[in-house]
mmCIF file of C-alpha atoms in Angstrom:
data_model
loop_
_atom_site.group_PDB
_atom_site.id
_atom_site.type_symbol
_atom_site.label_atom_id
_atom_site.label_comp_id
_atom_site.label_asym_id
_atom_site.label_seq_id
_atom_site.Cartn_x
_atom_site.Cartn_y
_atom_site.Cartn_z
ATOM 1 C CA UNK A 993 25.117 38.881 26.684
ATOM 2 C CA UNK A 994 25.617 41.874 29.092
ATOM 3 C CA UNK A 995 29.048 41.720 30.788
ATOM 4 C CA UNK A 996 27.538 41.627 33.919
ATOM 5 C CA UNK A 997 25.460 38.822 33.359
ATOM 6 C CA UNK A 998 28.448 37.096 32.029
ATOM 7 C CA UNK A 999 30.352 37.738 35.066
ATOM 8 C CA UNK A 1000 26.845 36.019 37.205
ATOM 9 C CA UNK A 1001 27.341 33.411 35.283
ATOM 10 C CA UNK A 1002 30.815 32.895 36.201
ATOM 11 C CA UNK A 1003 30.287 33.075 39.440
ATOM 12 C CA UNK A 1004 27.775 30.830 39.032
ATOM 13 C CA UNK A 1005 29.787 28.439 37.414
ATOM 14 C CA UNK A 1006 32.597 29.032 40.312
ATOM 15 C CA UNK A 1007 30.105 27.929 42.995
ATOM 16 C CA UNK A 1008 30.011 24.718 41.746
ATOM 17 C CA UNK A 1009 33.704 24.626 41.264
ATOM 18 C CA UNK A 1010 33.843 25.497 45.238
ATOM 19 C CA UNK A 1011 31.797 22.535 46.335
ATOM 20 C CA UNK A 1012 34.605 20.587 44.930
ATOM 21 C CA UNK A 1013 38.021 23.200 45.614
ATOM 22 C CA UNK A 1014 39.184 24.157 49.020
ATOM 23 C CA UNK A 1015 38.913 27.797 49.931
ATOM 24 C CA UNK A 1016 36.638 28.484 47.473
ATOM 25 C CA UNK A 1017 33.554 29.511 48.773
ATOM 26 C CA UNK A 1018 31.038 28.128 46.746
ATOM 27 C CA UNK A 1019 27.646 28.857 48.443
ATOM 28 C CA UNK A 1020 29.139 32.835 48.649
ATOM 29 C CA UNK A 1021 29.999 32.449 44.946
ATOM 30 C CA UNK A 1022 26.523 31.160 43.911
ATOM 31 C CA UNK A 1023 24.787 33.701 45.764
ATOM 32 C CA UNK A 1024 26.655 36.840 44.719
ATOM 33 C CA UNK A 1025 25.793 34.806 41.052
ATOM 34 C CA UNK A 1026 22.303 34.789 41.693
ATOM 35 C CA UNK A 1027 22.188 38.321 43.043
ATOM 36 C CA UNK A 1028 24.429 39.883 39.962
ATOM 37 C CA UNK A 1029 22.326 38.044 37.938
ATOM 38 C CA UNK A 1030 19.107 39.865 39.231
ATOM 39 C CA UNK A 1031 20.336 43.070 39.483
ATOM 40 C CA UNK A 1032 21.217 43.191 35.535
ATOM 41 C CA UNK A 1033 17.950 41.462 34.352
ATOM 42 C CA UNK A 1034 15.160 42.088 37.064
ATOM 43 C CA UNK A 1035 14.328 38.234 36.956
ATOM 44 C CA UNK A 1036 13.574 35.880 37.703
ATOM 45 C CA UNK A 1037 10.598 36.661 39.949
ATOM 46 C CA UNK A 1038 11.652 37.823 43.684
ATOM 47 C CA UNK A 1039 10.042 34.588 45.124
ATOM 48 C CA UNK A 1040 12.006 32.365 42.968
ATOM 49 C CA UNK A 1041 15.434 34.546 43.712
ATOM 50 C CA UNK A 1042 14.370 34.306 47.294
ATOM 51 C CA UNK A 1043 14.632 30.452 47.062
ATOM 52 C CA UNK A 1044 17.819 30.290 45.105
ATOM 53 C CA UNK A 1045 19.103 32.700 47.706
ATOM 54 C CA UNK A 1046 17.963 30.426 50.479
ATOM 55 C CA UNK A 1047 19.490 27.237 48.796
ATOM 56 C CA UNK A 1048 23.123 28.752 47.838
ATOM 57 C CA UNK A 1049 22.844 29.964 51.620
ATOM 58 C CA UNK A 1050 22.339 26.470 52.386
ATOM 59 C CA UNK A 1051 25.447 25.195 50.289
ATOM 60 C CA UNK A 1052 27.152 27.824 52.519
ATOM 61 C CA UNK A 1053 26.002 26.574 56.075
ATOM 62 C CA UNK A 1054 26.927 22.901 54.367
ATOM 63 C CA UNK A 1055 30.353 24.243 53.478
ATOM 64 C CA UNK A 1056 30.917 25.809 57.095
ATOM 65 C CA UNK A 1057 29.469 22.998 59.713
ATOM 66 C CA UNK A 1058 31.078 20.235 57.279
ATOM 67 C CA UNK A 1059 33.221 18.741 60.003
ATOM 68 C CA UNK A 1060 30.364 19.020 62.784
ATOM 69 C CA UNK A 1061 27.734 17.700 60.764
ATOM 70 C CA UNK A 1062 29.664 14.557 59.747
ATOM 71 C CA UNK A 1063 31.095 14.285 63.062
ATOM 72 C CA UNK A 1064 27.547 14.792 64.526
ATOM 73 C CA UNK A 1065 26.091 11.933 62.025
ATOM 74 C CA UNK A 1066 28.323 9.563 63.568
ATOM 75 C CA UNK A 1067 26.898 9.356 66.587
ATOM 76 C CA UNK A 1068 29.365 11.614 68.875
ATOM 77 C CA UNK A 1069 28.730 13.897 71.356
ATOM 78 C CA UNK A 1070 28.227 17.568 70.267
ATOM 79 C CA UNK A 1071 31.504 18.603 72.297
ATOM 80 C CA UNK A 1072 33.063 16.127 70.071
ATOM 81 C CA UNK A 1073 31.626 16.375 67.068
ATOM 82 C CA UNK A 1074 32.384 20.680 67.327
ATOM 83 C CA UNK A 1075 35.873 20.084 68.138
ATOM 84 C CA UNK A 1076 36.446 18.001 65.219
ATOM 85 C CA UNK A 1077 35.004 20.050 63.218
ATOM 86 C CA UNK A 1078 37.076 23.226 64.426
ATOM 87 C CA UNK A 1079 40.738 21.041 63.847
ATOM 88 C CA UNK A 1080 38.989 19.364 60.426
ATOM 89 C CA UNK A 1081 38.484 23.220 59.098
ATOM 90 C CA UNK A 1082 41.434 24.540 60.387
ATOM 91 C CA UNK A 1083 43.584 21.184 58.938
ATOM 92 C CA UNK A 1084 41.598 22.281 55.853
ATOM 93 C CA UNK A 1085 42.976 25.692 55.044
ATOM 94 C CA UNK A 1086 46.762 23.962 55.909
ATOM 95 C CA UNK A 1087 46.362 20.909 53.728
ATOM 96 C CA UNK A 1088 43.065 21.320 51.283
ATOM 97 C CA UNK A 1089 40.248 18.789 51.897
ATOM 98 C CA UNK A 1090 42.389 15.691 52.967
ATOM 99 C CA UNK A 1091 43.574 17.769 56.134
ATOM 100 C CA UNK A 1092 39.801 18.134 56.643
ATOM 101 C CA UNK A 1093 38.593 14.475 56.260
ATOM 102 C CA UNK A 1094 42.071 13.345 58.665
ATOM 103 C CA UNK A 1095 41.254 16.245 61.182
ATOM 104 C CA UNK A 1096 37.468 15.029 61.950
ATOM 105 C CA UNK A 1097 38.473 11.483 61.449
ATOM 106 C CA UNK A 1098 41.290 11.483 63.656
ATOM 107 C CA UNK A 1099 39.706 14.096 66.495
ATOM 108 C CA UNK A 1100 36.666 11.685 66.615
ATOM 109 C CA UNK A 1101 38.659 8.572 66.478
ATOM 110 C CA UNK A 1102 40.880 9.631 69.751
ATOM 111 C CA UNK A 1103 38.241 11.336 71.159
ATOM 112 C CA UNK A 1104 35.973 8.388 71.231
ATOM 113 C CA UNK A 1105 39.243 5.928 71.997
ATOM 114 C CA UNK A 1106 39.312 7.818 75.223
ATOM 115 C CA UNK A 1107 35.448 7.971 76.621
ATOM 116 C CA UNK A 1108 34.230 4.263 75.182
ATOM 117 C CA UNK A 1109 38.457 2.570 74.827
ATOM 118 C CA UNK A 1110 36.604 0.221 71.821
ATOM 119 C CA UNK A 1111 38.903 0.294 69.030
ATOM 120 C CA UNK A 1112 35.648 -1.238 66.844
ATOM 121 C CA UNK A 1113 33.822 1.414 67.663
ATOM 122 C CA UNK A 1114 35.774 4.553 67.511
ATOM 123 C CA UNK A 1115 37.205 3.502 64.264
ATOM 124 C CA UNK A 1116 33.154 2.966 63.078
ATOM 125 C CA UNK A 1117 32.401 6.693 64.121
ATOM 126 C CA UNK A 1118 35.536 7.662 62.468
ATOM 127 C CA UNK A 1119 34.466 6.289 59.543
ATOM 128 C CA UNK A 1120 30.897 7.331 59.721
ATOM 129 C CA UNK A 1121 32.225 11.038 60.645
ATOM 130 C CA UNK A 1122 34.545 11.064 57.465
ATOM 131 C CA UNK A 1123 31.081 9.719 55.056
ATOM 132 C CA UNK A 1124 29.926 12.365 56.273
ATOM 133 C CA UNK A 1125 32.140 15.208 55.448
ATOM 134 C CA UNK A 1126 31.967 13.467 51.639
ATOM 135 C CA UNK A 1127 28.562 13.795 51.943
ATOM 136 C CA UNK A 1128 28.508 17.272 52.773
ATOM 137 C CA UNK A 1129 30.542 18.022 49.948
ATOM 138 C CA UNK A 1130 28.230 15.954 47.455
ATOM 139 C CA UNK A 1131 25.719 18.045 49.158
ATOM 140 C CA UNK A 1132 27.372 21.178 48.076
ATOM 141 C CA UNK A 1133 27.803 20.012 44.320
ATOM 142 C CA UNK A 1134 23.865 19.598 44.104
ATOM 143 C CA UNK A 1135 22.581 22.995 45.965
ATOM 144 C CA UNK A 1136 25.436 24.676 43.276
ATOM 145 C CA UNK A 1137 24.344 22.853 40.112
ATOM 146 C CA UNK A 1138 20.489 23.524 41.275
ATOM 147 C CA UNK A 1139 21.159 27.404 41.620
ATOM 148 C CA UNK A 1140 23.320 27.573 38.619
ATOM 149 C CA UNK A 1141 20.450 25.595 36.301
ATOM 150 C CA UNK A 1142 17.848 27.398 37.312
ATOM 151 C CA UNK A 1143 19.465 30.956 36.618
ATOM 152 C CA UNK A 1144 20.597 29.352 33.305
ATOM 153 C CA UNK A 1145 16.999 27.790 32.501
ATOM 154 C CA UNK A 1146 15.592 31.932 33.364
ATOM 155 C CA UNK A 1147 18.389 33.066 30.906
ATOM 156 C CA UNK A 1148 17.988 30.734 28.130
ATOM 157 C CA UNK A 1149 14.337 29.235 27.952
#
């Protein structure tokens, strides 16, 4: 195997490593895999890199708009759910992905305390905003994996 395509593969690999590791970008990772990858072998076809482009773009989006789109899921406003998704992401490179699951919980817990003051139900969006940001990540792990099989099925079928 080329070194090249070894190093793809790597980065490959390290994508999928990111959905789970702060800081690490894994959407970036899979996409400078799949674009490595191409440059050293000339396949697979452009459509198909074209779609694995698009999807580890897509793990990247995920990665960024974590804290808004499990903020936004709960059922917030969007002033809201952007805010805690600003202070989840910036708790996030301070204290790794527990700073970013207590920074949009507790932004759209207080935030909600203060329009609706229902304990019920700002700790229920809290919660929901927090599933969320888990499922964002989850969401990561299977746009990585997807990329990374696919280049590996093109390599080794």
């Amino acid at each position: 195997m080329d070194a090249l395509v070894a190093a793809a593969f790597a980065a490959l690999v390290l994508g999928v490593a990111g959905s789970l590791v702060p800081l690490l970008p894994s959407g970036l990772l899979s996409l400078v895999g799949v674009g490595l990858y191409w440059t050293q072998t000339g396949r697979p076809s452009v459509l198909v890199v074209g779609a694995l482009a698009g999807l580890a773009t897509l793990a990247m989006l995920v990665d960024w708009l974590a804290g808004v789109i499990g903020a936004r899921a709960s059922g917030v406003d969007t002033r809201t759910a952007v805010l805690a998704g600003g202070v989840g992401f910036a708790a996030m490179l301070v204290s790794g992905p527990v700073g970013l699951l207590a920074g949009v919980a507790g932004v759209v817990f207080v935030v909600d305390l203060r329009d609706s003051m229902d304990i019920a139900v700002s700790a229920r969006r809290a919660g929901y905003a927090t599933v969320g940001v888990i499922g964002s990540a989850a969401m990561q792990v299977v746009l990585t994996v997807v990329v990374l099989v696919a280049v590996a099925w093109v390599q080794f079928a």
